[in-house]
mmCIF file of C-alpha atoms in Angstrom:
data_model
loop_
_atom_site.group_PDB
_atom_site.id
_atom_site.type_symbol
_atom_site.label_atom_id
_atom_site.label_comp_id
_atom_site.label_asym_id
_atom_site.label_seq_id
_atom_site.Cartn_x
_atom_site.Cartn_y
_atom_site.Cartn_z
ATOM 1 C CA MET A 21 14.960 27.440 -4.741
ATOM 2 C CA LYS A 22 13.068 30.208 -2.905
ATOM 3 C CA ARG A 23 12.712 29.872 0.866
ATOM 4 C CA ILE A 24 9.324 31.422 2.845
ATOM 5 C CA PRO A 25 7.688 30.947 6.451
ATOM 6 C CA LEU A 26 5.145 28.752 6.700
ATOM 7 C CA SER A 27 2.569 31.495 6.656
ATOM 8 C CA GLU A 28 3.014 31.903 3.112
ATOM 9 C CA ILE A 29 2.517 29.048 1.827
ATOM 10 C CA GLN A 30 -0.329 29.385 -0.686
ATOM 11 C CA PRO A 31 -1.881 26.871 -3.145
ATOM 12 C CA GLY A 32 -0.888 26.533 -6.277
ATOM 13 C CA MET A 33 3.100 25.930 -4.597
ATOM 14 C CA VAL A 34 5.263 22.900 -4.902
ATOM 15 C CA ILE A 35 7.328 21.970 -1.558
ATOM 16 C CA SER A 36 10.902 20.721 -2.747
ATOM 17 C CA ARG A 37 12.313 20.334 0.972
ATOM 18 C CA LEU A 38 11.648 21.670 4.746
ATOM 19 C CA ASP A 39 14.050 23.263 6.746
ATOM 20 C CA LYS A 40 14.095 20.561 9.350
ATOM 21 C CA GLN A 41 15.312 17.135 8.802
ATOM 22 C CA GLY A 42 13.778 13.588 9.818
ATOM 23 C CA VAL A 43 10.230 15.612 9.018
ATOM 24 C CA HIS A 44 7.415 12.805 7.388
ATOM 25 C CA PHE A 45 6.056 14.924 4.628
ATOM 26 C CA PRO A 46 3.698 13.223 1.947
ATOM 27 C CA HIS A 47 3.414 16.117 0.020
ATOM 28 C CA TYR A 48 7.035 16.497 -1.972
ATOM 29 C CA GLY A 49 6.567 17.383 -5.533
ATOM 30 C CA GLN A 50 3.253 18.079 -5.395
ATOM 31 C CA VAL A 51 0.573 21.484 -6.323
ATOM 32 C CA ILE A 52 -0.458 22.515 -2.829
ATOM 33 C CA THR A 53 -4.205 22.460 -3.101
ATOM 34 C CA ASP A 54 -5.212 22.711 0.892
ATOM 35 C CA LEU A 55 -3.014 24.380 3.756
ATOM 36 C CA ASP A 56 -4.492 21.826 6.362
ATOM 37 C CA PHE A 57 -0.915 20.379 6.972
ATOM 38 C CA ILE A 58 0.490 23.800 8.010
ATOM 39 C CA GLN A 59 -0.537 23.399 11.693
ATOM 40 C CA ASP A 60 0.828 19.889 11.494
ATOM 41 C CA LEU A 61 4.387 20.800 10.331
ATOM 42 C CA ARG A 62 4.515 23.698 13.170
ATOM 43 C CA ASP A 63 3.843 20.970 15.519
ATOM 44 C CA GLN A 64 7.225 18.953 14.444
ATOM 45 C CA GLY A 65 9.153 22.314 14.753
ATOM 46 C CA VAL A 66 9.010 23.059 10.807
ATOM 47 C CA GLY A 67 9.906 27.333 10.562
ATOM 48 C CA TYR A 68 10.716 27.334 6.547
ATOM 49 C CA VAL A 69 10.172 25.570 3.534
ATOM 50 C CA TYR A 70 11.762 25.675 -0.142
ATOM 51 C CA LEU A 71 9.681 25.656 -3.069
ATOM 52 C CA ALA A 72 10.799 24.883 -6.276
ATOM 53 C CA ASP A 73 11.677 27.405 -8.904
ATOM 54 C CA ALA A 74 10.760 27.583 -12.113
ATOM 55 C CA GLU A 75 14.439 26.672 -13.678
ATOM 56 C CA ASP A 76 14.342 23.469 -11.007
ATOM 57 C CA GLU A 77 13.532 20.085 -12.245
ATOM 58 C CA PRO A 78 9.302 20.459 -11.272
ATOM 59 C CA ALA A 79 8.066 17.462 -9.167
ATOM 60 C CA ILE A 80 7.248 15.827 -12.334
ATOM 61 C CA SER A 81 10.945 15.749 -13.857
ATOM 62 C CA LEU A 82 11.179 12.809 -11.042
ATOM 63 C CA LEU A 83 9.531 10.769 -12.633
ATOM 64 C CA ASP A 84 10.737 11.000 -16.518
ATOM 65 C CA SER A 85 13.537 8.466 -15.861
ATOM 66 C CA PHE A 86 10.363 5.670 -15.168
ATOM 67 C CA GLY A 87 8.459 6.964 -18.256
ATOM 68 C CA LEU A 88 5.542 7.825 -16.140
ATOM 69 C CA ALA A 89 2.852 9.757 -17.854
ATOM 70 C CA ARG A 90 0.537 12.089 -16.210
ATOM 71 C CA LYS A 91 -2.501 11.375 -18.791
ATOM 72 C CA ASP A 92 -3.841 8.244 -20.481
ATOM 73 C CA ASN A 93 -3.778 9.771 -23.772
ATOM 74 C CA MET A 94 -2.959 5.908 -25.101
ATOM 75 C CA ARG A 95 -6.299 4.598 -24.660
ATOM 76 C CA PRO A 96 -9.633 5.058 -23.048
ATOM 77 C CA PRO A 97 -10.104 4.347 -19.770
ATOM 78 C CA CYS A 98 -11.512 0.601 -19.090
ATOM 79 C CA ARG A 99 -14.294 0.528 -17.488
ATOM 80 C CA LYS A 100 -16.265 1.902 -15.180
ATOM 81 C CA ALA A 101 -16.480 0.416 -11.848
ATOM 82 C CA GLU A 102 -19.856 -1.162 -11.270
ATOM 83 C CA ALA A 103 -22.392 0.720 -9.301
ATOM 84 C CA GLU A 104 -22.056 0.306 -5.751
ATOM 85 C CA PRO A 105 -24.959 -2.053 -4.366
ATOM 86 C CA GLU A 106 -28.150 -0.408 -3.088
ATOM 87 C CA ASP A 107 -28.897 -0.211 0.630
ATOM 88 C CA ASP A 108 -30.013 -3.719 1.794
ATOM 89 C CA GLU A 109 -28.830 -4.982 5.311
ATOM 90 C CA ASN A 110 -25.065 -4.843 4.730
ATOM 91 C CA MET A 111 -25.244 -1.684 3.596
ATOM 92 C CA ARG A 112 -27.331 0.621 6.192
ATOM 93 C CA PRO A 113 -26.629 3.926 6.063
ATOM 94 C CA GLY A 114 -24.885 5.309 9.400
ATOM 95 C CA VAL A 115 -22.688 8.144 10.318
ATOM 96 C CA PHE A 116 -18.900 6.488 8.789
ATOM 97 C CA SER A 117 -19.095 6.586 5.070
ATOM 98 C CA PRO A 118 -16.043 4.020 5.654
ATOM 99 C CA GLY A 119 -18.841 1.312 6.588
ATOM 100 C CA ASN A 120 -20.050 1.029 3.221
ATOM 101 C CA ASN A 121 -16.435 1.417 1.232
ATOM 102 C CA LEU A 122 -15.341 -1.380 3.011
ATOM 103 C CA ILE A 123 -18.514 -3.434 2.407
ATOM 104 C CA PHE A 124 -18.170 -2.536 -1.260
ATOM 105 C CA ALA A 125 -14.252 -3.349 -0.939
ATOM 106 C CA LYS A 126 -15.284 -7.148 0.698
ATOM 107 C CA LYS A 127 -17.203 -7.619 -2.648
ATOM 108 C CA ILE A 128 -14.702 -7.313 -4.824
ATOM 109 C CA ARG A 129 -12.141 -8.839 -2.726
ATOM 110 C CA GLN A 130 -14.275 -11.432 -2.951
ATOM 111 C CA ARG A 131 -14.366 -12.217 -6.252
ATOM 112 C CA ALA A 132 -11.044 -11.756 -6.311
ATOM 113 C CA GLN A 133 -10.145 -14.442 -4.475
ATOM 114 C CA SER A 134 -12.221 -17.078 -5.772
ATOM 115 C CA ASN A 135 -10.258 -15.993 -9.492
ATOM 116 C CA VAL A 136 -6.806 -16.101 -8.364
ATOM 117 C CA LYS A 137 -7.388 -19.893 -6.325
ATOM 118 C CA SER A 138 -8.972 -20.794 -9.626
ATOM 119 C CA ILE A 139 -5.658 -19.660 -11.362
ATOM 120 C CA PHE A 140 -3.125 -21.264 -8.572
ATOM 121 C CA ASP A 141 -4.876 -24.527 -8.889
ATOM 122 C CA LYS A 142 -4.393 -24.409 -12.564
ATOM 123 C CA ILE A 143 -0.548 -24.043 -12.025
ATOM 124 C CA THR A 144 -0.190 -26.319 -9.007
ATOM 125 C CA SER A 145 -2.254 -29.038 -11.141
ATOM 126 C CA GLY A 146 0.710 -29.014 -14.049
ATOM 127 C CA ALA A 147 -1.659 -26.535 -16.523
ATOM 128 C CA LEU A 148 -0.587 -22.566 -17.715
ATOM 129 C CA PRO A 149 -2.538 -20.246 -15.983
ATOM 130 C CA ASP A 150 -5.782 -18.592 -17.434
ATOM 131 C CA LEU A 151 -4.750 -15.178 -18.289
ATOM 132 C CA ASP A 152 -7.731 -14.072 -19.327
ATOM 133 C CA ILE A 153 -9.048 -14.606 -15.976
ATOM 134 C CA ALA A 154 -6.545 -12.752 -14.186
ATOM 135 C CA ARG A 155 -6.956 -10.258 -16.595
ATOM 136 C CA SER A 156 -10.469 -9.578 -15.475
ATOM 137 C CA VAL A 157 -9.294 -9.700 -11.613
ATOM 138 C CA THR A 158 -6.762 -7.273 -12.378
ATOM 139 C CA ASP A 159 -9.671 -5.139 -14.944
ATOM 140 C CA GLU A 160 -11.530 -4.474 -11.939
ATOM 141 C CA PHE A 161 -8.928 -3.273 -9.767
ATOM 142 C CA VAL A 162 -7.973 -0.780 -11.982
ATOM 143 C CA SER A 163 -11.269 0.631 -12.088
ATOM 144 C CA THR A 164 -11.890 0.572 -8.985
ATOM 145 C CA CYS A 165 -8.568 2.492 -8.150
ATOM 146 C CA LEU A 166 -9.765 5.007 -10.886
ATOM 147 C CA TYR A 167 -13.192 5.552 -9.888
ATOM 148 C CA LYS A 168 -13.821 4.610 -6.126
ATOM 149 C CA ASN A 169 -9.774 4.994 -5.077
ATOM 150 C CA GLU A 170 -11.687 5.422 -1.314
ATOM 151 C CA VAL A 171 -12.864 1.511 -1.501
ATOM 152 C CA PHE A 172 -9.699 0.605 -3.396
ATOM 153 C CA MET A 173 -7.310 0.812 -0.310
ATOM 154 C CA ASN A 174 -10.127 -0.551 1.988
ATOM 155 C CA MET A 175 -9.664 -4.188 -0.211
ATOM 156 C CA LEU A 176 -6.438 -4.885 1.587
ATOM 157 C CA LEU A 177 -8.271 -5.267 4.811
ATOM 158 C CA VAL A 178 -10.297 -7.862 3.499
ATOM 159 C CA LYS A 179 -8.146 -11.335 4.074
ATOM 160 C CA GLU A 180 -10.318 -14.582 4.189
ATOM 161 C CA ALA A 181 -8.900 -17.929 5.162
ATOM 162 C CA LEU A 182 -7.256 -18.664 1.956
ATOM 163 C CA GLU A 183 -3.650 -19.497 0.931
ATOM 164 C CA CYS A 184 -1.734 -17.035 2.203
ATOM 165 C CA GLU A 185 -0.233 -16.800 -1.765
ATOM 166 C CA VAL A 186 -3.927 -15.876 -2.809
ATOM 167 C CA ASN A 187 -3.447 -13.173 0.152
ATOM 168 C CA HIS A 188 -0.616 -11.806 -1.519
ATOM 169 C CA ALA A 189 -1.200 -11.869 -4.408
ATOM 170 C CA ILE A 190 -4.015 -9.999 -4.389
ATOM 171 C CA ASN A 191 -2.286 -7.521 -2.192
ATOM 172 C CA VAL A 192 1.148 -6.761 -4.289
ATOM 173 C CA SER A 193 -1.678 -6.395 -7.036
ATOM 174 C CA ILE A 194 -3.562 -3.850 -5.178
ATOM 175 C CA LEU A 195 -0.356 -2.062 -3.683
ATOM 176 C CA SER A 196 1.172 -2.328 -7.296
ATOM 177 C CA ILE A 197 -1.930 -0.306 -8.952
ATOM 178 C CA ALA A 198 -2.165 1.854 -6.461
ATOM 179 C CA LEU A 199 1.319 3.436 -6.134
ATOM 180 C CA GLY A 200 1.148 3.585 -10.265
ATOM 181 C CA ARG A 201 -2.265 5.540 -9.714
ATOM 182 C CA ARG A 202 0.157 8.042 -7.237
ATOM 183 C CA LEU A 203 2.263 8.164 -10.016
ATOM 184 C CA GLY A 204 0.024 9.454 -12.246
ATOM 185 C CA LEU A 205 0.829 6.233 -14.626
ATOM 186 C CA PRO A 206 -1.075 5.905 -17.518
ATOM 187 C CA THR A 207 -4.563 3.139 -17.249
ATOM 188 C CA TYR A 208 -2.795 0.615 -19.256
ATOM 189 C CA GLU A 209 0.461 0.961 -17.182
ATOM 190 C CA LEU A 210 -1.469 0.335 -14.165
ATOM 191 C CA GLU A 211 -3.312 -2.462 -16.100
ATOM 192 C CA ASN A 212 0.271 -3.999 -16.811
ATOM 193 C CA LEU A 213 1.243 -3.256 -13.592
ATOM 194 C CA GLY A 214 -2.026 -5.303 -11.565
ATOM 195 C CA LEU A 215 -0.770 -8.267 -13.617
ATOM 196 C CA ALA A 216 2.409 -7.897 -12.762
ATOM 197 C CA GLY A 217 1.672 -7.718 -9.019
ATOM 198 C CA LEU A 218 -1.015 -10.410 -9.516
ATOM 199 C CA LEU A 219 1.648 -13.039 -10.768
ATOM 200 C CA HIS A 220 4.692 -11.835 -9.731
ATOM 201 C CA ASP A 221 5.285 -15.406 -7.857
ATOM 202 C CA VAL A 222 3.468 -17.722 -9.494
ATOM 203 C CA GLY A 223 6.733 -19.165 -9.712
ATOM 204 C CA MET A 224 7.191 -20.372 -6.526
ATOM 205 C CA LEU A 225 3.865 -22.552 -7.118
ATOM 206 C CA MET A 226 6.188 -24.382 -9.362
ATOM 207 C CA LEU A 227 8.594 -25.395 -6.066
ATOM 208 C CA PRO A 228 8.005 -27.916 -3.672
ATOM 209 C CA GLU A 229 5.592 -26.770 -1.341
ATOM 210 C CA TYR A 230 8.057 -26.949 1.626
ATOM 211 C CA VAL A 231 10.368 -24.717 -0.235
ATOM 212 C CA TYR A 232 7.807 -21.400 0.708
ATOM 213 C CA LYS A 233 5.697 -22.443 3.165
ATOM 214 C CA ASP A 234 7.639 -24.400 6.425
ATOM 215 C CA SER A 235 9.216 -22.725 9.067
ATOM 216 C CA GLY A 236 12.261 -24.719 9.345
ATOM 217 C CA LYS A 237 15.982 -23.077 8.220
ATOM 218 C CA LEU A 238 16.818 -23.661 4.108
ATOM 219 C CA SER A 239 19.869 -24.881 2.878
ATOM 220 C CA GLU A 240 21.888 -23.190 0.710
ATOM 221 C CA THR A 241 20.421 -25.900 -2.131
ATOM 222 C CA GLU A 242 17.253 -25.057 -1.034
ATOM 223 C CA PHE A 243 17.431 -21.487 -1.235
ATOM 224 C CA GLU A 244 19.184 -21.137 -4.652
ATOM 225 C CA THR A 245 15.956 -23.160 -5.049
ATOM 226 C CA LEU A 246 13.435 -20.597 -3.559
ATOM 227 C CA LYS A 247 15.647 -17.733 -5.224
ATOM 228 C CA SER A 248 14.411 -19.637 -8.766
ATOM 229 C CA HIS A 249 11.085 -18.764 -8.725
ATOM 230 C CA SER A 250 11.269 -15.392 -10.830
ATOM 231 C CA GLU A 251 12.989 -17.126 -13.573
ATOM 232 C CA ARG A 252 10.218 -20.410 -13.020
ATOM 233 C CA GLY A 253 7.457 -17.549 -13.395
ATOM 234 C CA PHE A 254 8.973 -15.923 -16.063
ATOM 235 C CA GLN A 255 9.464 -18.803 -18.327
ATOM 236 C CA MET A 256 5.679 -20.575 -17.633
ATOM 237 C CA LEU A 257 3.920 -17.103 -18.582
ATOM 238 C CA LYS A 258 6.121 -16.624 -21.654
ATOM 239 C CA GLN A 259 4.418 -19.757 -23.023
ATOM 240 C CA CYS A 260 1.570 -18.815 -22.106
ATOM 241 C CA GLY A 261 2.150 -15.795 -24.650
ATOM 242 C CA GLY A 262 -0.091 -12.694 -25.027
ATOM 243 C CA LEU A 263 1.669 -11.271 -21.824
ATOM 244 C CA ASN A 264 3.000 -7.236 -22.168
ATOM 245 C CA GLU A 265 7.023 -7.236 -22.241
ATOM 246 C CA ALA A 266 6.885 -5.042 -19.235
ATOM 247 C CA VAL A 267 4.338 -7.695 -17.341
ATOM 248 C CA LEU A 268 6.883 -10.441 -17.923
ATOM 249 C CA GLN A 269 10.229 -7.851 -16.796
ATOM 250 C CA ALA A 270 8.388 -7.566 -13.663
ATOM 251 C CA VAL A 271 8.108 -10.673 -12.781
ATOM 252 C CA LEU A 272 11.405 -12.124 -13.691
ATOM 253 C CA GLN A 273 13.246 -8.896 -11.682
ATOM 254 C CA HIS A 274 10.983 -8.339 -8.516
ATOM 255 C CA HIS A 275 13.721 -9.411 -6.843
ATOM 256 C CA GLU A 276 16.584 -6.889 -8.226
ATOM 257 C CA LYS A 277 18.135 -4.655 -5.606
ATOM 258 C CA ALA A 278 18.978 -0.536 -6.271
ATOM 259 C CA ASN A 279 23.106 -1.910 -5.419
ATOM 260 C CA GLY A 280 22.968 -4.968 -7.841
ATOM 261 C CA THR A 281 22.802 -7.417 -4.633
ATOM 262 C CA GLY A 282 19.369 -8.861 -5.291
ATOM 263 C CA TYR A 283 18.326 -12.153 -8.081
ATOM 264 C CA PRO A 284 18.683 -13.383 -10.687
ATOM 265 C CA GLU A 285 20.887 -11.545 -12.886
ATOM 266 C CA GLY A 286 22.254 -9.152 -9.721
ATOM 267 C CA LEU A 287 20.988 -6.378 -11.660
ATOM 268 C CA LEU A 288 22.104 -2.252 -11.038
ATOM 269 C CA GLU A 289 19.077 0.083 -10.734
ATOM 270 C CA ARG A 290 19.460 1.545 -14.104
ATOM 271 C CA GLN A 291 18.883 -1.807 -15.182
ATOM 272 C CA ILE A 292 15.620 -2.932 -13.298
ATOM 273 C CA THR A 293 12.589 -1.984 -15.278
ATOM 274 C CA LYS A 294 10.018 0.769 -13.935
ATOM 275 C CA ASN A 295 7.551 -2.228 -12.832
ATOM 276 C CA ALA A 296 9.560 -4.531 -11.327
ATOM 277 C CA LYS A 297 10.756 -1.903 -9.277
ATOM 278 C CA ILE A 298 7.328 -0.861 -8.177
ATOM 279 C CA VAL A 299 6.381 -4.447 -7.462
ATOM 280 C CA ALA A 300 9.479 -4.700 -5.184
ATOM 281 C CA ILE A 301 8.691 -2.579 -3.507
ATOM 282 C CA ALA A 302 4.713 -3.722 -2.962
ATOM 283 C CA ASP A 303 5.614 -7.030 -2.102
ATOM 284 C CA THR A 304 8.364 -6.377 0.287
ATOM 285 C CA TYR A 305 5.791 -4.181 2.168
ATOM 286 C CA ASP A 306 3.055 -6.859 2.254
ATOM 287 C CA THR A 307 5.379 -10.213 3.355
ATOM 288 C CA ILE A 308 6.562 -7.822 6.249
ATOM 289 C CA THR A 309 3.215 -6.675 7.323
ATOM 290 C CA SER A 310 1.406 -10.167 6.863
ATOM 291 C CA ASP A 311 1.209 -13.745 9.051
ATOM 292 C CA ARG A 312 3.580 -16.605 7.260
ATOM 293 C CA PRO A 313 3.592 -19.963 8.691
ATOM 294 C CA TYR A 314 6.964 -18.965 9.529
ATOM 295 C CA SER A 315 6.616 -15.475 10.815
ATOM 296 C CA LYS A 316 3.916 -13.392 12.318
ATOM 297 C CA GLY A 317 3.408 -10.234 10.545
ATOM 298 C CA ARG A 318 4.850 -6.570 11.796
ATOM 299 C CA SER A 319 2.882 -3.237 11.926
ATOM 300 C CA PRO A 320 2.537 -1.161 8.683
ATOM 301 C CA VAL A 321 4.823 1.353 10.995
ATOM 302 C CA GLN A 322 7.271 -0.926 11.055
ATOM 303 C CA ALA A 323 7.140 -2.294 8.001
ATOM 304 C CA ILE A 324 7.100 1.635 6.283
ATOM 305 C CA LYS A 325 10.180 2.608 8.467
ATOM 306 C CA LEU A 326 12.254 -1.130 7.457
ATOM 307 C CA ILE A 327 11.777 -0.251 3.813
ATOM 308 C CA PHE A 328 12.302 3.311 3.995
ATOM 309 C CA GLY A 329 15.857 2.621 5.759
ATOM 310 C CA TRP A 330 16.418 0.344 2.820
ATOM 311 C CA SER A 331 15.483 3.576 -0.034
ATOM 312 C CA GLY A 332 18.618 3.753 -2.128
ATOM 313 C CA ARG A 333 20.590 0.151 -1.937
ATOM 314 C CA HIS A 334 17.757 -1.641 -1.990
ATOM 315 C CA PHE A 335 14.378 0.201 -3.797
ATOM 316 C CA ASN A 336 14.006 3.921 -5.813
ATOM 317 C CA GLU A 337 14.606 6.466 -3.262
ATOM 318 C CA THR A 338 12.118 8.383 -4.843
ATOM 319 C CA LEU A 339 9.688 5.802 -5.387
ATOM 320 C CA VAL A 340 9.907 5.017 -1.868
ATOM 321 C CA LYS A 341 8.832 8.433 -0.797
ATOM 322 C CA PHE A 342 5.780 8.378 -3.012
ATOM 323 C CA PHE A 343 4.580 4.505 -1.602
ATOM 324 C CA VAL A 344 5.355 5.973 1.880
ATOM 325 C CA SER A 345 2.799 9.428 1.560
ATOM 326 C CA LEU A 346 -0.101 7.044 -0.859
ATOM 327 C CA LEU A 347 -0.085 5.129 3.078
ATOM 328 C CA GLY A 348 0.631 7.055 5.154
ATOM 329 C CA VAL A 349 2.482 7.322 8.789
ATOM 330 C CA TYR A 350 -0.277 5.060 10.220
ATOM 331 C CA PRO A 351 -2.292 3.489 7.494
ATOM 332 C CA VAL A 352 -6.009 1.850 8.018
ATOM 333 C CA GLY A 353 -5.648 -1.232 10.080
ATOM 334 C CA THR A 354 -2.254 0.354 12.413
ATOM 335 C CA VAL A 355 -2.833 0.027 16.257
ATOM 336 C CA LEU A 356 -1.744 2.925 18.154
ATOM 337 C CA ARG A 357 -1.211 3.245 22.033
ATOM 338 C CA LEU A 358 -2.237 6.682 22.497
ATOM 339 C CA GLU A 359 -0.614 8.448 26.110
ATOM 340 C CA SER A 360 -3.843 8.383 27.765
ATOM 341 C CA GLY A 361 -3.722 3.690 27.897
ATOM 342 C CA GLU A 362 -6.540 3.722 25.540
ATOM 343 C CA VAL A 363 -5.619 1.323 22.387
ATOM 344 C CA GLY A 364 -6.900 1.920 19.026
ATOM 345 C CA ILE A 365 -7.270 0.639 15.578
ATOM 346 C CA VAL A 366 -6.759 3.040 12.313
ATOM 347 C CA TYR A 367 -9.547 3.170 10.016
ATOM 348 C CA GLU A 368 -8.986 6.595 8.579
ATOM 349 C CA VAL A 369 -6.147 8.352 7.089
ATOM 350 C CA SER A 370 -7.458 12.251 7.606
ATOM 351 C CA ARG A 371 -6.025 13.939 5.295
ATOM 352 C CA GLY A 372 -3.224 17.315 5.197
ATOM 353 C CA SER A 373 -2.520 15.694 8.357
ATOM 354 C CA SER A 374 -1.121 12.043 8.078
ATOM 355 C CA THR A 375 0.362 11.682 11.797
ATOM 356 C CA LYS A 376 -3.320 12.216 13.811
ATOM 357 C CA PRO A 377 -5.594 9.197 11.689
ATOM 358 C CA LYS A 378 -8.852 8.230 13.538
ATOM 359 C CA ILE A 379 -9.394 5.407 15.173
ATOM 360 C CA LEU A 380 -11.668 2.906 16.560
ATOM 361 C CA VAL A 381 -11.014 2.661 20.416
ATOM 362 C CA ILE A 382 -11.300 -0.639 21.126
ATOM 363 C CA ILE A 383 -9.481 -0.447 24.998
ATOM 364 C CA ASP A 384 -9.927 1.830 27.380
ATOM 365 C CA GLU A 385 -7.176 4.143 30.024
ATOM 366 C CA ASP A 386 -7.843 0.984 32.145
ATOM 367 C CA GLY A 387 -6.850 -1.793 29.787
ATOM 368 C CA ASN A 388 -10.207 -3.233 29.628
ATOM 369 C CA GLU A 389 -11.391 -4.022 25.901
ATOM 370 C CA ARG A 390 -14.837 -2.056 25.244
ATOM 371 C CA GLU A 391 -16.960 -1.258 22.138
ATOM 372 C CA PRO A 392 -15.420 0.417 19.554
ATOM 373 C CA PHE A 393 -15.669 3.954 19.151
ATOM 374 C CA PRO A 394 -14.806 6.661 16.650
ATOM 375 C CA LEU A 395 -12.042 9.513 17.719
ATOM 376 C CA ASP A 396 -10.352 11.754 15.814
ATOM 377 C CA LEU A 397 -6.619 12.130 16.181
ATOM 378 C CA ASN A 398 -6.523 15.786 14.824
ATOM 379 C CA ALA A 399 -9.262 17.300 17.326
ATOM 380 C CA LYS A 400 -7.733 20.111 19.667
ATOM 381 C CA ASN A 401 -9.132 21.497 23.470
ATOM 382 C CA ILE A 402 -10.968 24.307 21.670
ATOM 383 C CA VAL A 403 -9.096 26.016 25.449
ATOM 384 C CA THR A 404 -6.069 25.170 24.762
ATOM 385 C CA GLY A 405 -5.379 24.661 21.042
ATOM 386 C CA GLN A 406 -3.626 21.100 22.142
ATOM 387 C CA PRO A 407 -4.393 18.033 20.578
ATOM 388 C CA VAL A 408 -6.929 15.836 23.140
ATOM 389 C CA LYS A 409 -5.196 12.496 22.861
ATOM 390 C CA VAL A 410 -1.525 11.752 21.620
ATOM 391 C CA ILE A 411 0.010 9.006 20.179
ATOM 392 C CA LYS A 412 2.595 6.956 22.271
ATOM 393 C CA GLU A 413 3.373 4.291 20.292
ATOM 394 C CA THR A 414 2.388 1.789 17.817
ATOM 395 C CA LEU A 415 2.057 -2.063 18.422
ATOM 396 C CA THR A 416 1.941 -5.344 16.499
ATOM 397 C CA PRO A 417 -1.497 -7.357 15.784
ATOM 398 C CA ASP A 418 -0.516 -10.013 17.959
ATOM 399 C CA GLN A 419 -0.057 -7.534 21.022
ATOM 400 C CA ILE A 420 -3.628 -7.293 21.334
ATOM 401 C CA THR A 421 -6.122 -10.583 21.307
ATOM 402 C CA THR A 422 -8.868 -8.385 19.312
ATOM 403 C CA ASP A 423 -8.633 -9.520 15.566
ATOM 404 C CA ILE A 424 -8.671 -5.906 13.264
ATOM 405 C CA PHE A 425 -10.435 -6.851 10.919
ATOM 406 C CA SER A 426 -13.383 -8.561 13.304
ATOM 407 C CA VAL A 427 -13.425 -5.180 14.705
ATOM 408 C CA LEU A 428 -13.995 -3.281 12.012
ATOM 409 C CA GLU A 429 -16.989 -5.595 10.354
ATOM 410 C CA LYS A 430 -18.370 -5.384 13.600
ATOM 411 C CA TYR A 431 -18.495 -1.677 13.401
ATOM 412 C CA LEU A 432 -18.374 -0.098 10.358
ATOM 413 C CA PHE A 433 -20.044 -2.258 8.437
ATOM 414 C CA SER A 434 -22.957 -1.923 11.018
ATOM 415 C CA GLY A 435 -23.191 1.129 10.059
ATOM 416 C CA LYS A 436 -23.089 2.467 13.664
#
């Protein structure tokens, strides 16, 4: 393993570790294509990096135990994402392309929400789910991820006033596909992941609503009933027929933990399927960040810290690292307070500088709400070379009176 100073890093190299611990670096094991991150590492006190040797297992070998592939040689790609809508009153061209991306994401998500609700309504009525509808949803998700990735992750921001189970299923499907794509999984595996994420909690719909919706503390018997949802979902989906075994096992195992303390079977990490490990991380992240009848959602940053803390005990460490690198240190939608006192919402993660995103400032230095304006936290004073604005802390959505999505919708959708 070769140790070199930051100044000698070149495109094409693969970095295996840094000379300083505790520094977030999302490019471990990747072939470096640009050098935008170097100054960010300097700012965090990093002086040297260690390169992967030819004798070392390359980054790709970290994925071998999961059976991951870099190219899809098994089947042709799914259909290409439909063309983006023509310019209309909601798609006016503007300075910020994220506005158009968000509009397109909203259209896809609204279709998904209608379809998933129809699937879940069938289950609650005692019928088997329509898997063809489920496949149509995940097929569009996968094609959007492959061909319009900048639109895909924006779909997480669009949340309508529907049952939280519908929103949760969609979010877990999106996050699972995104993580699978980040790992280089082939198309057919992304489709299986999308289905597993979409259907992972269908067993909940077979339980009394108070078990999974009420805010009161569950008795031991009620908690055991709640835990039965993964087995119930597995058995119901098995009755449907035609589902890949990888999907079924992910539904059954998504609450298993690496250290054997999960359920229903108390499996150890080596016994848990790859898809179940991926869906488990996506499920946990969305559960932590979403408002539920019994709890308020935490910030994306808090969720990432918790998941990282459970790495190795609950989740596979390599998958957690890839998940963190996928979302960035400050995911889109994170609320940040700057040292100046201003408060803003992350609307875009800057490439090569995961700790300095682009935000929409919604509260000024005096604590007053203001018309949103964009600010790139990666910008530096041309004289001193120091950042113009610095992050002080993250806030949870309930610490501000402004609705995050409403701000993004008003500002970005309008094409200002």
